[in-house]
PDB file of C-alpha atoms and ligand atoms in Angstrom:
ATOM      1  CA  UNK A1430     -18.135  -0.604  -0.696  1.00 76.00           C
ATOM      2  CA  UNK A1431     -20.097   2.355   1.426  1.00 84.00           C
ATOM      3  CA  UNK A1432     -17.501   4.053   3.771  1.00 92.00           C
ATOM      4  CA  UNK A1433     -18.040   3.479   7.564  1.00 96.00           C
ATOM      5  CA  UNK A1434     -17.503   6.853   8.784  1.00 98.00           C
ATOM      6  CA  UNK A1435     -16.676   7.121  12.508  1.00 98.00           C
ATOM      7  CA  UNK A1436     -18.308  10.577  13.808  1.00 98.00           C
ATOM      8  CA  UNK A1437     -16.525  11.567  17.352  1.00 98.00           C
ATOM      9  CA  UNK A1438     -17.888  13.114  20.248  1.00 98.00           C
ATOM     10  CA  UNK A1439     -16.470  16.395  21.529  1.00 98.00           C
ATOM     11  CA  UNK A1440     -14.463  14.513  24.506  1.00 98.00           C
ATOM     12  CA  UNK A1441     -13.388  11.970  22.215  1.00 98.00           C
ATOM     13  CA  UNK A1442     -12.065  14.561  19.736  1.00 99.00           C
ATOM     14  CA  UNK A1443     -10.516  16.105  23.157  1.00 98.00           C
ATOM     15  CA  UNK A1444      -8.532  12.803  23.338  1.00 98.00           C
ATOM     16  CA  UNK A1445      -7.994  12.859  20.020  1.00 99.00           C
ATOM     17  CA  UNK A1446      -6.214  15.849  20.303  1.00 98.00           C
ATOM     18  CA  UNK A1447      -3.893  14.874  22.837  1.00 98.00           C
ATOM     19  CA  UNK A1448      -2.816  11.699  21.378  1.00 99.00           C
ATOM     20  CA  UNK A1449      -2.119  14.126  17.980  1.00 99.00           C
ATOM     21  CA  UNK A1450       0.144  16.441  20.478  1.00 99.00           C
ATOM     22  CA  UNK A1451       2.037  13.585  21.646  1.00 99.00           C
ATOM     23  CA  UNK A1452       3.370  12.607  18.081  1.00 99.00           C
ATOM     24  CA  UNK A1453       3.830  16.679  17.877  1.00 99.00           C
ATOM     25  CA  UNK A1454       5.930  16.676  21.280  1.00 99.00           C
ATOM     26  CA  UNK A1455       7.589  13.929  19.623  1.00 99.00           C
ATOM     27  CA  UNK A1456       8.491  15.411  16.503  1.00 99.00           C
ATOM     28  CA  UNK A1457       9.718  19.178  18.475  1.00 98.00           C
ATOM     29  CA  UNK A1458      12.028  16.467  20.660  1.00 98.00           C
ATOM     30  CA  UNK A1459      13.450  15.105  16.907  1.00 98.00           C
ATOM     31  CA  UNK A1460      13.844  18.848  15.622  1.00 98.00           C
ATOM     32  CA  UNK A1461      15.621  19.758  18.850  1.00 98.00           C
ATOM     33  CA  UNK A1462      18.533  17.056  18.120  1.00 98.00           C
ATOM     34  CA  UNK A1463      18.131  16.549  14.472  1.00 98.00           C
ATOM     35  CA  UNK A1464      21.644  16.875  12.241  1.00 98.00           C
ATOM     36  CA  UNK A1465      24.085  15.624   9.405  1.00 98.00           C
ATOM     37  CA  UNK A1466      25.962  12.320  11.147  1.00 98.00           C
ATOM     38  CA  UNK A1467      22.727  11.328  12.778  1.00 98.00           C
ATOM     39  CA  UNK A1468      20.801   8.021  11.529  1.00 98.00           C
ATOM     40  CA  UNK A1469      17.057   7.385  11.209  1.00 98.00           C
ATOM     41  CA  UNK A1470      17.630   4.865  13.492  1.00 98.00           C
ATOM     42  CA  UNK A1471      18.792   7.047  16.121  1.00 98.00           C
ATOM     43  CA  UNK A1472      15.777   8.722  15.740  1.00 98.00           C
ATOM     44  CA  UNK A1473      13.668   5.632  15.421  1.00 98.00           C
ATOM     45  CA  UNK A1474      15.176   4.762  19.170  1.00 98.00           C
ATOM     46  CA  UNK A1475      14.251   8.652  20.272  1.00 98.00           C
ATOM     47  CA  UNK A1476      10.956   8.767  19.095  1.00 99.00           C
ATOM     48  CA  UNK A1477      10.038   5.154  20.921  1.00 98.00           C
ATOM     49  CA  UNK A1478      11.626   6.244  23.940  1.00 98.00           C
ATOM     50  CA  UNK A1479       9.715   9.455  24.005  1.00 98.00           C
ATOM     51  CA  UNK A1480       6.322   8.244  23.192  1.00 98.00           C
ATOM     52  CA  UNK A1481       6.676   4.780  25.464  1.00 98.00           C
ATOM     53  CA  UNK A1482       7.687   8.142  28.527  1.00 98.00           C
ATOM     54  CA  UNK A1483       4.651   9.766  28.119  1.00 98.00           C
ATOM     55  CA  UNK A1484       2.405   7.015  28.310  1.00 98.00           C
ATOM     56  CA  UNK A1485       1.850   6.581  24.372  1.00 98.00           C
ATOM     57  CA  UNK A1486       1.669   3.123  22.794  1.00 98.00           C
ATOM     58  CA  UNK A1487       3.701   2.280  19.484  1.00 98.00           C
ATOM     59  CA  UNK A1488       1.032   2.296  16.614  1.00 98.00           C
ATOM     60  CA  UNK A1489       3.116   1.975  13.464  1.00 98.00           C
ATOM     61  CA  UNK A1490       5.324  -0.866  14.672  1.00 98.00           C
ATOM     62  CA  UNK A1491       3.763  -4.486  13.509  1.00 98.00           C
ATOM     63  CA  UNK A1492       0.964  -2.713  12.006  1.00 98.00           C
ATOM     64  CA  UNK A1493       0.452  -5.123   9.019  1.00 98.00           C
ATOM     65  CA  UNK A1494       4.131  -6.218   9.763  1.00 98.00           C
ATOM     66  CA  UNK A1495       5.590  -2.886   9.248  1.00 98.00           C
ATOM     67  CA  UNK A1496       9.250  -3.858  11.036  1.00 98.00           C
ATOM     68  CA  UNK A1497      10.288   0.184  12.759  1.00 98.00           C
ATOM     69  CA  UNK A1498       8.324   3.014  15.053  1.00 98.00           C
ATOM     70  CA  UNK A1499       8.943   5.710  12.797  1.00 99.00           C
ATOM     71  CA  UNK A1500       9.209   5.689   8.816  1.00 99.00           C
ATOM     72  CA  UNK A1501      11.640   8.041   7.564  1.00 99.00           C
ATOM     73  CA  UNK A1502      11.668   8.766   4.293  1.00 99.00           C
ATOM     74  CA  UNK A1503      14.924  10.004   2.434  1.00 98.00           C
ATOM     75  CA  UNK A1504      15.232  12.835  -0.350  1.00 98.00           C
ATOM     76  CA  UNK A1505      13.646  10.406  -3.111  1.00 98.00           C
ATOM     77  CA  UNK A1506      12.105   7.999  -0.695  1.00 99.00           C
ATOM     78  CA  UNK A1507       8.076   9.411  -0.793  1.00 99.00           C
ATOM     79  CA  UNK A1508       6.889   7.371   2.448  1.00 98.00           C
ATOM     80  CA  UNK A1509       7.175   4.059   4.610  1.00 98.00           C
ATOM     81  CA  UNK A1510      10.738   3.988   4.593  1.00 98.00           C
ATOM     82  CA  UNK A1511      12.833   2.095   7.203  1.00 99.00           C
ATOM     83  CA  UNK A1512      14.732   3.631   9.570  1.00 98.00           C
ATOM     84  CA  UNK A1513      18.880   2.542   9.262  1.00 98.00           C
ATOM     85  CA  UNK A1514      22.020   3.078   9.944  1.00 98.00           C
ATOM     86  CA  UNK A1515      23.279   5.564   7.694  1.00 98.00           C
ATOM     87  CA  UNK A1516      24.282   9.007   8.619  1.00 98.00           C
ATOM     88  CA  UNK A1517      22.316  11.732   7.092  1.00 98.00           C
ATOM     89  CA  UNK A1518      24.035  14.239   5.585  1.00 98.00           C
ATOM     90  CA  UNK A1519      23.817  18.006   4.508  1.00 97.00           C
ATOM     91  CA  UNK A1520      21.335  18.543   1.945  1.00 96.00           C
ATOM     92  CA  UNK A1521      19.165  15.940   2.739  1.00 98.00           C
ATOM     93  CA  UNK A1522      15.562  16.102   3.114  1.00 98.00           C
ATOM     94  CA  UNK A1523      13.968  13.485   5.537  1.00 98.00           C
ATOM     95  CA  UNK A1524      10.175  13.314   6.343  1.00 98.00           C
ATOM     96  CA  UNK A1525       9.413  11.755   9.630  1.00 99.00           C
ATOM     97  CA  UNK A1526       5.636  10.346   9.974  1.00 99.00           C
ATOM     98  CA  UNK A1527       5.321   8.955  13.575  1.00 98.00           C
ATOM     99  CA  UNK A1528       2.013   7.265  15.265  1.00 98.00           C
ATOM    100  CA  UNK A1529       0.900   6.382  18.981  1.00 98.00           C
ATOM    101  CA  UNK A1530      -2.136   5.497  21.054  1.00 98.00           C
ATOM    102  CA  UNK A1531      -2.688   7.414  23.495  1.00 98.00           C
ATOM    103  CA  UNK A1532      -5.953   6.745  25.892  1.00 97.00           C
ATOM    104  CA  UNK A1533      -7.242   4.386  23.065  1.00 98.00           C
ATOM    105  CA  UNK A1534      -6.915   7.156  20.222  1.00 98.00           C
ATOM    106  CA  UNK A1535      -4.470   7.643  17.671  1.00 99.00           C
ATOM    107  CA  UNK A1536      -1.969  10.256  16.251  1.00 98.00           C
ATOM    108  CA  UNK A1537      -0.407  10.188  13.439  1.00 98.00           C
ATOM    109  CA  UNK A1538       1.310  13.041  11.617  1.00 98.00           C
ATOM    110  CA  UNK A1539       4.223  13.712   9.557  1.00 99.00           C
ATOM    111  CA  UNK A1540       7.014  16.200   9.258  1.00 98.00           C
ATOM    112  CA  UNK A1541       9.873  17.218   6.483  1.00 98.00           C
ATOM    113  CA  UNK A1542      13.101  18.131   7.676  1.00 98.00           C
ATOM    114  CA  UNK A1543      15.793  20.314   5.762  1.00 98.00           C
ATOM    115  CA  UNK A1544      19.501  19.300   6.929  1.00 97.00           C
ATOM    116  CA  UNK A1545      21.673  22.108   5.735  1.00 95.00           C
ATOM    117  CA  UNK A1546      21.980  23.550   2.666  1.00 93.00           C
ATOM    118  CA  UNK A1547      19.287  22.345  -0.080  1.00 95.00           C
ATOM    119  CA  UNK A1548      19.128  23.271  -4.037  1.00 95.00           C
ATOM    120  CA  UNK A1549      16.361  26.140  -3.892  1.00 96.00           C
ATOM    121  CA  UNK A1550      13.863  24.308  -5.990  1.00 97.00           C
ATOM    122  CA  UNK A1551      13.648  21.850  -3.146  1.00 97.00           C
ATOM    123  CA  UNK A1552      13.830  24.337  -0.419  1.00 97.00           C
ATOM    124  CA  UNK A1553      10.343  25.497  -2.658  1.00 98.00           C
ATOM    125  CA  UNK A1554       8.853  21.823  -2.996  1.00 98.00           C
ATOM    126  CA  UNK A1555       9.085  21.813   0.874  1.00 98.00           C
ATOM    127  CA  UNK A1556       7.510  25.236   1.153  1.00 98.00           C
ATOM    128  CA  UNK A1557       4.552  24.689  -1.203  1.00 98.00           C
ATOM    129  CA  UNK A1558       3.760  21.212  -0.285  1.00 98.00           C
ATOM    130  CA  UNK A1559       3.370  22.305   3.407  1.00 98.00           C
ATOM    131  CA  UNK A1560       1.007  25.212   1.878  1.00 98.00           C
ATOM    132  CA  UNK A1561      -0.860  22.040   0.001  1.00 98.00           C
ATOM    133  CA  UNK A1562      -1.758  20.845   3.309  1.00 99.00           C
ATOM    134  CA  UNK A1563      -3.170  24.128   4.202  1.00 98.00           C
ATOM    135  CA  UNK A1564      -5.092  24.379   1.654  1.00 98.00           C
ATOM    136  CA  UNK A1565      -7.063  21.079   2.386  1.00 99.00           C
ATOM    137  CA  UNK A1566      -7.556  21.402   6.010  1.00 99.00           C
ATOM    138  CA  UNK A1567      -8.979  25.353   5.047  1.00 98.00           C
ATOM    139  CA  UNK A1568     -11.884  22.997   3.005  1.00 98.00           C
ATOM    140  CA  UNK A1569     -12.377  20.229   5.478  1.00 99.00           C
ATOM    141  CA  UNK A1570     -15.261  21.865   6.973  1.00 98.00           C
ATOM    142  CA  UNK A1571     -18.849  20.741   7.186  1.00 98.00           C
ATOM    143  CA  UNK A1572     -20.831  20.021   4.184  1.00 98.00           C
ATOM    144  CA  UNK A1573     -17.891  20.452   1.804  1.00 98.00           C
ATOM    145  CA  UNK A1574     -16.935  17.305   0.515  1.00 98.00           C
ATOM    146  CA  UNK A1575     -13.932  14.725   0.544  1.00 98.00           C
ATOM    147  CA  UNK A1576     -12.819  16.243  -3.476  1.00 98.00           C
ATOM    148  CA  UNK A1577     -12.837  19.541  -2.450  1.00 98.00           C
ATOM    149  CA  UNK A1578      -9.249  18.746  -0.364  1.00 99.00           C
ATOM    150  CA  UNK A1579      -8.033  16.925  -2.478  1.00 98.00           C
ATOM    151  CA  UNK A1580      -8.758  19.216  -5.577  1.00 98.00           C
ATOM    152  CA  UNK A1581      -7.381  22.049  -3.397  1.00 98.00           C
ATOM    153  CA  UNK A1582      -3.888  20.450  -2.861  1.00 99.00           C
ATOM    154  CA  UNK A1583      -3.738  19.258  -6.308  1.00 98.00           C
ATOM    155  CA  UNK A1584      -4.369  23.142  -7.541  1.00 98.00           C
ATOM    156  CA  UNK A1585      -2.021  24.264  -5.478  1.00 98.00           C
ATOM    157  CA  UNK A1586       1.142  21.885  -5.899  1.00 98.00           C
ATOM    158  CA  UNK A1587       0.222  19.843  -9.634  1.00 98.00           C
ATOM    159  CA  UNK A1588      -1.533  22.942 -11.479  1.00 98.00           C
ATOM    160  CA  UNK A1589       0.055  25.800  -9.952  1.00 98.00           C
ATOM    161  CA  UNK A1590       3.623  24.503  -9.779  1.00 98.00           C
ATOM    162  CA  UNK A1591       3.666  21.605 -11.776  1.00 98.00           C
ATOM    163  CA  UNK A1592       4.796  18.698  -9.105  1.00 98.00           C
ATOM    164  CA  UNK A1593       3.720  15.558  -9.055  1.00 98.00           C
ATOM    165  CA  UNK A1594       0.979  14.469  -6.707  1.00 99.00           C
ATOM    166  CA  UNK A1595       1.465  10.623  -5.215  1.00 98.00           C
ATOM    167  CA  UNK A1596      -2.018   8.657  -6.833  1.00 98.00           C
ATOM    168  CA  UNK A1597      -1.132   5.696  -4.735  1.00 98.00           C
ATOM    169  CA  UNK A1598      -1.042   6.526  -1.410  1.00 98.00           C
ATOM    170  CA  UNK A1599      -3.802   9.061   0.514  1.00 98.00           C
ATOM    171  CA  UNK A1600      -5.170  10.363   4.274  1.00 98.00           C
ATOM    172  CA  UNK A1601      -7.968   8.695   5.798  1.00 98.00           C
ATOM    173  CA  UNK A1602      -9.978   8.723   8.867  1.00 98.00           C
ATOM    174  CA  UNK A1603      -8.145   8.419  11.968  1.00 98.00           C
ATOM    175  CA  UNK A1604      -9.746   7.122  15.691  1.00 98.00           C
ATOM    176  CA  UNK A1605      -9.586   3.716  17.388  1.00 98.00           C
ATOM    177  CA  UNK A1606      -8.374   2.781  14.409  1.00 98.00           C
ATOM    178  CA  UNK A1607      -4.841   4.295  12.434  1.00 98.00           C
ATOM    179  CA  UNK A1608      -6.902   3.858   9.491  1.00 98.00           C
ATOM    180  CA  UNK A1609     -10.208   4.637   9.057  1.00 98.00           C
ATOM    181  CA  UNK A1610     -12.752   5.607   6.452  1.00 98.00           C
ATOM    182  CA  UNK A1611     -12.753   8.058   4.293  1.00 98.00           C
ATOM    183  CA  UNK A1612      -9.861   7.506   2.053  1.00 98.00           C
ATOM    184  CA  UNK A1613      -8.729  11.244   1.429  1.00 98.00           C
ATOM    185  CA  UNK A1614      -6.522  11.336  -1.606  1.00 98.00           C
ATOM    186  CA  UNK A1615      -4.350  14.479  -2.625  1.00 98.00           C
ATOM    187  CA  UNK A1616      -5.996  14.974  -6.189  1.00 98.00           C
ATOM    188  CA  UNK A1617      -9.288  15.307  -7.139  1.00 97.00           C
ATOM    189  CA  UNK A1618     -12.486  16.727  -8.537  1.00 98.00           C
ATOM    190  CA  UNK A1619     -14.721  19.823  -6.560  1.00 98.00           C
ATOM    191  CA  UNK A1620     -17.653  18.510  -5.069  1.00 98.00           C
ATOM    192  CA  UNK A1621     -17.485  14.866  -5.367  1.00 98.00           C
ATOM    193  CA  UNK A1622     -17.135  12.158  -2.689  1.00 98.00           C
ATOM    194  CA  UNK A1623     -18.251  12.223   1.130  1.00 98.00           C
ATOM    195  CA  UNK A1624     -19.732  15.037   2.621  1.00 98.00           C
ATOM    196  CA  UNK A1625     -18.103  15.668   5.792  1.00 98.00           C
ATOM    197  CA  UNK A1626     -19.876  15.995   8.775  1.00 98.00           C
ATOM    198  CA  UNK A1627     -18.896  17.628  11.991  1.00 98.00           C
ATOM    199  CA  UNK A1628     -15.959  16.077  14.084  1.00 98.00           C
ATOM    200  CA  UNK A1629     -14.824  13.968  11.551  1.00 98.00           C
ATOM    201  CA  UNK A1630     -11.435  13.293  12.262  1.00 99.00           C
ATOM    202  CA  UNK A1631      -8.908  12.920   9.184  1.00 99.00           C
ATOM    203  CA  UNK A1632      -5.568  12.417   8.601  1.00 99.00           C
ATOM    204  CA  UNK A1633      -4.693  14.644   5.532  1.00 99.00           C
ATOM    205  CA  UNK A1634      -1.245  14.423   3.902  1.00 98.00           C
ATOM    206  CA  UNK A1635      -0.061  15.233   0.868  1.00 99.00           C
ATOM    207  CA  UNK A1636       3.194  13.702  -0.691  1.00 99.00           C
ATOM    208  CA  UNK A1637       4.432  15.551  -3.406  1.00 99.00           C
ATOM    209  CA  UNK A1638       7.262  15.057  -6.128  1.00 99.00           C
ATOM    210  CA  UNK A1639       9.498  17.553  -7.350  1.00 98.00           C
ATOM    211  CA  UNK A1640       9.065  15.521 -11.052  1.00 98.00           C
ATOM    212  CA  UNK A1641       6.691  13.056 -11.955  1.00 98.00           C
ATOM    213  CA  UNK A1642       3.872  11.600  -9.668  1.00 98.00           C
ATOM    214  CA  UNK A1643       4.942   8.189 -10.649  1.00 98.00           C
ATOM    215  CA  UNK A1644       6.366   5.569  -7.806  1.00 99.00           C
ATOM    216  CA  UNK A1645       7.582   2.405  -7.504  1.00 98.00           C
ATOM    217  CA  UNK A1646       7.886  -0.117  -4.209  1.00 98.00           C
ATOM    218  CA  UNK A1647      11.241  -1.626  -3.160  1.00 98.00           C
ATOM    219  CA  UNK A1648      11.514  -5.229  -2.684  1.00 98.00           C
ATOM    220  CA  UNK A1649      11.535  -4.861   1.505  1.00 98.00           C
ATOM    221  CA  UNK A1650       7.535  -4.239   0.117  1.00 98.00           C
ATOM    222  CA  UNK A1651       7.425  -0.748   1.522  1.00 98.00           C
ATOM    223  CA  UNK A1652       9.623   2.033   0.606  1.00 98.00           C
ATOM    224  CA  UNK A1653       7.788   3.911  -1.384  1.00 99.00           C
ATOM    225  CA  UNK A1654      10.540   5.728  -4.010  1.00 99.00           C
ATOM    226  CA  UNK A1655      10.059   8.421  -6.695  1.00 99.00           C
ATOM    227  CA  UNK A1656      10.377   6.698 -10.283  1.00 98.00           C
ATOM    228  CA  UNK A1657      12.651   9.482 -11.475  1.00 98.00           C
ATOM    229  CA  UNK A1658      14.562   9.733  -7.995  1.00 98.00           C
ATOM    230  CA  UNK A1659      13.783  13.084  -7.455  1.00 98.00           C
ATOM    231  CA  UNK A1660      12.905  14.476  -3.738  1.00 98.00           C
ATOM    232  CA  UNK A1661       9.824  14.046  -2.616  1.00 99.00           C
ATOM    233  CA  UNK A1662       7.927  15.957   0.644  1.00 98.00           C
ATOM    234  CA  UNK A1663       5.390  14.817   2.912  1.00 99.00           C
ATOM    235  CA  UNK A1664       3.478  16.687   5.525  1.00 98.00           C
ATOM    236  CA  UNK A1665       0.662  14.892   7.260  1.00 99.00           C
ATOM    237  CA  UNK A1666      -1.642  16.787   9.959  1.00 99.00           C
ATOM    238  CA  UNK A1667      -4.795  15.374  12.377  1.00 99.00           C
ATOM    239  CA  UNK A1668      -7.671  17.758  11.935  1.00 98.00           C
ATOM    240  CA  UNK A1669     -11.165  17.546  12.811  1.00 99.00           C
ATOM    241  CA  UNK A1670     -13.923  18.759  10.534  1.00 99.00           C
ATOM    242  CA  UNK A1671     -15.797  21.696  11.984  1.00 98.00           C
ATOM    243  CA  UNK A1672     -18.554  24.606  11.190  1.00 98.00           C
ATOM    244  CA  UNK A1673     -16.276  27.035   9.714  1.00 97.00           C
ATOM    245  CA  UNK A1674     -13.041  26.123   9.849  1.00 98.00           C
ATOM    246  CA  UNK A1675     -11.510  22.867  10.938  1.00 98.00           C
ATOM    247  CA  UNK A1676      -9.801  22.390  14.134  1.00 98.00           C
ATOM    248  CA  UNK A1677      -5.838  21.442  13.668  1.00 99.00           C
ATOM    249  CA  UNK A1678      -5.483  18.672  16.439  1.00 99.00           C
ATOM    250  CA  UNK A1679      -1.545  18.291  15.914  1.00 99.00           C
ATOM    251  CA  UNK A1680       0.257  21.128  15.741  1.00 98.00           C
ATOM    252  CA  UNK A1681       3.776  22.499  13.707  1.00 98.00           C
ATOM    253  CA  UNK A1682       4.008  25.392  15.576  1.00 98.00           C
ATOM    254  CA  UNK A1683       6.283  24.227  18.457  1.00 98.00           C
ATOM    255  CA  UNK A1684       8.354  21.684  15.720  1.00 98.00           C
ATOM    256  CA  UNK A1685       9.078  25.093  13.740  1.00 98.00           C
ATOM    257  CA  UNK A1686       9.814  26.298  16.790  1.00 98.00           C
ATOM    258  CA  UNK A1687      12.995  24.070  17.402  1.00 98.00           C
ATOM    259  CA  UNK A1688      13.757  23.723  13.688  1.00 97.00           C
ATOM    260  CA  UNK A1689      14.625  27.208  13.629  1.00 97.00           C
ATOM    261  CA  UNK A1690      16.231  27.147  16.729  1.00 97.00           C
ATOM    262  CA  UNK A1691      18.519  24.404  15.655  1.00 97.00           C
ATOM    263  CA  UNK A1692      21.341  25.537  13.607  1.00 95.00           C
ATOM    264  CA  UNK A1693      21.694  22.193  11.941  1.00 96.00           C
ATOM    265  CA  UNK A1694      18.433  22.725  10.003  1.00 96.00           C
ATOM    266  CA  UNK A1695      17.061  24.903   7.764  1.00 92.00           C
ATOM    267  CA  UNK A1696      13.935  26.646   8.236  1.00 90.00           C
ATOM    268  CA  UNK A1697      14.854  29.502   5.691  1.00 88.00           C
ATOM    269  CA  UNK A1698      11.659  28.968   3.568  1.00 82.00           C
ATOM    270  CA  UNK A1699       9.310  30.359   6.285  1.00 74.00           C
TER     271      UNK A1699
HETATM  272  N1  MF3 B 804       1.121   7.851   8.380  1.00 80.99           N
HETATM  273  C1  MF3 B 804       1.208   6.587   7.706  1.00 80.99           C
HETATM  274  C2  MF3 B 804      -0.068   6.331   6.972  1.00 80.99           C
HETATM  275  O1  MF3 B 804      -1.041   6.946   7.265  1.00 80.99           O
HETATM  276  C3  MF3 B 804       1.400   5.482   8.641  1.00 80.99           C
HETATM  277  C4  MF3 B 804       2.401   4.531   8.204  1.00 80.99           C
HETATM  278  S1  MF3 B 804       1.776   2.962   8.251  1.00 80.99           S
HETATM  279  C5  MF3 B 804       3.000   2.021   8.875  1.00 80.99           C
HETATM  280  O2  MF3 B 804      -0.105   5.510   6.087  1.00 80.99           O
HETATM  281  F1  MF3 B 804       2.774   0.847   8.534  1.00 80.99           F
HETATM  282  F2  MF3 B 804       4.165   2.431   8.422  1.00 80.99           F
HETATM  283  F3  MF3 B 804       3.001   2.080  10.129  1.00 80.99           F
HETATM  284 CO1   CO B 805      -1.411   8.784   8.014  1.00 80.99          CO
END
């Protein structure tokens, strides 16, 4: 099937952008409060409350039945897991991918939280799979194509440091819709796939595994786990596809911001 590719306008992108900062704000209010004793659930309940304050509409909740607001995904837990009740606790790693309308555009990005003290290599899978997603939104620029981010992230986090890059699960567009065309996977080959045009807006995120790429699906149908129950990280960004370098429409600046500021985490890998 030929992709339908959604091209924006400059004041949709605009939109766009502020529907990406609201999942941002969202995520700075989480790393604000974040720490051991807490439960996803609490911060299921913050994130709703936030959003549904500032005017955003819940996208992730119902979307093809998905039960929660948030997913939050636990140390070997790769994506789409539930929020519950249990307390986190010191040495956890817990990525928090959060989505709302906002004006009739969608956000949706995702962040990885360090709670205390973490065994170095991990503290280094969280460091280099956030540099991953660097490294694709440097090539999602006009004229390259869909590979080259993909091929970049997998260099970076499979070939360089031998992780294991998630096969099942990739970014896509991102507009009316949570999930649009182009499918942007993690892994790749240099110049193959869609060449991207300007203001096309993806939604690129790699999830990467400290040990093999392999995953499996638990019976609730979507907790995506690590086959070997090792951590896995997940950073997701909004970016729109420019001339020379492609505008970041979410922003980690102002979550690092309160993650360092917050005792309770640890931002020591910057
Ligand atoms: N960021 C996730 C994604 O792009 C959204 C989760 S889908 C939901 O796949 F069903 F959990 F809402
Ligand atoms: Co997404």
């Amino acid at each position: 099937m030929k992709d339908i590719v959604i091209i924006k306008t400059e004041e949709q992108v605009a939109l766009m952008k502020e529907a990406a900062m609201l999942v941002s704000k969202t995520l700075t209010e989480v790393a604000k409060v974040l720490k051991a004793g807490m439960t996803t659930m609490d911060i299921d309940q913050l994130c709703m409350q936030f959003a549904k304050d500032h005017n955003g509409i819940l996208s992730f909740y119902n979307y093809h039945g998905y039960p929660h607001n948030i997913c939050a995904s636990v140390n070997d837990v790769v994506v789409h897991g539930f929020p519950n009740n249990t307390p986190l606790k010191n040495g956890d790693i817990v990525s928090i991918d959060f989505g709302v309308i906002l004006n009739g555009w969608h956000g949706d990005h995702a962040y990885t939280f360090i709670l205390g003290e973490v065994a170095p290599e991990v503290l280094e899978l969280v460091k280099v799979t956030k540099e991953s997603l660097y490294k694709g939104i440097e090539k999602a620029i006009i004229n390259n194509r869909i590979g080259d981010i993909g091929y970049a992230i997998q260099e970076h986090t499979e070939k360089q440091h031998g992780y294991g890059v998630v096969r099942e699960l990739v970014g896509h567009g991102l507009g009316r819709s949570l999930h649009e065309d182009p499918q942007v996977p993690n892994y790749g080959k240099r110049g193959t796939g869609l060449k991207m045009k300007e203001n096309l807006v993806l939604a690129i995120e790699p999830m990467i595994n400290l040990g093999t790429h392999k995953v499996y699906t638990d019976d609730d149908g979507w907790t995506v786990r690590t086959q070997d129950g090792l951590p896995s990280v997940h950073f997701e960004h909004d970016v729109c596809v420019k001339k020379n370098e492609a505008l970041i429409l979410s922003d980690f600046s102002i979550i690092e911001a309160a993650e360092k500021a917050n005792i309770n985490l640890n931002s020591s890998y910057y």
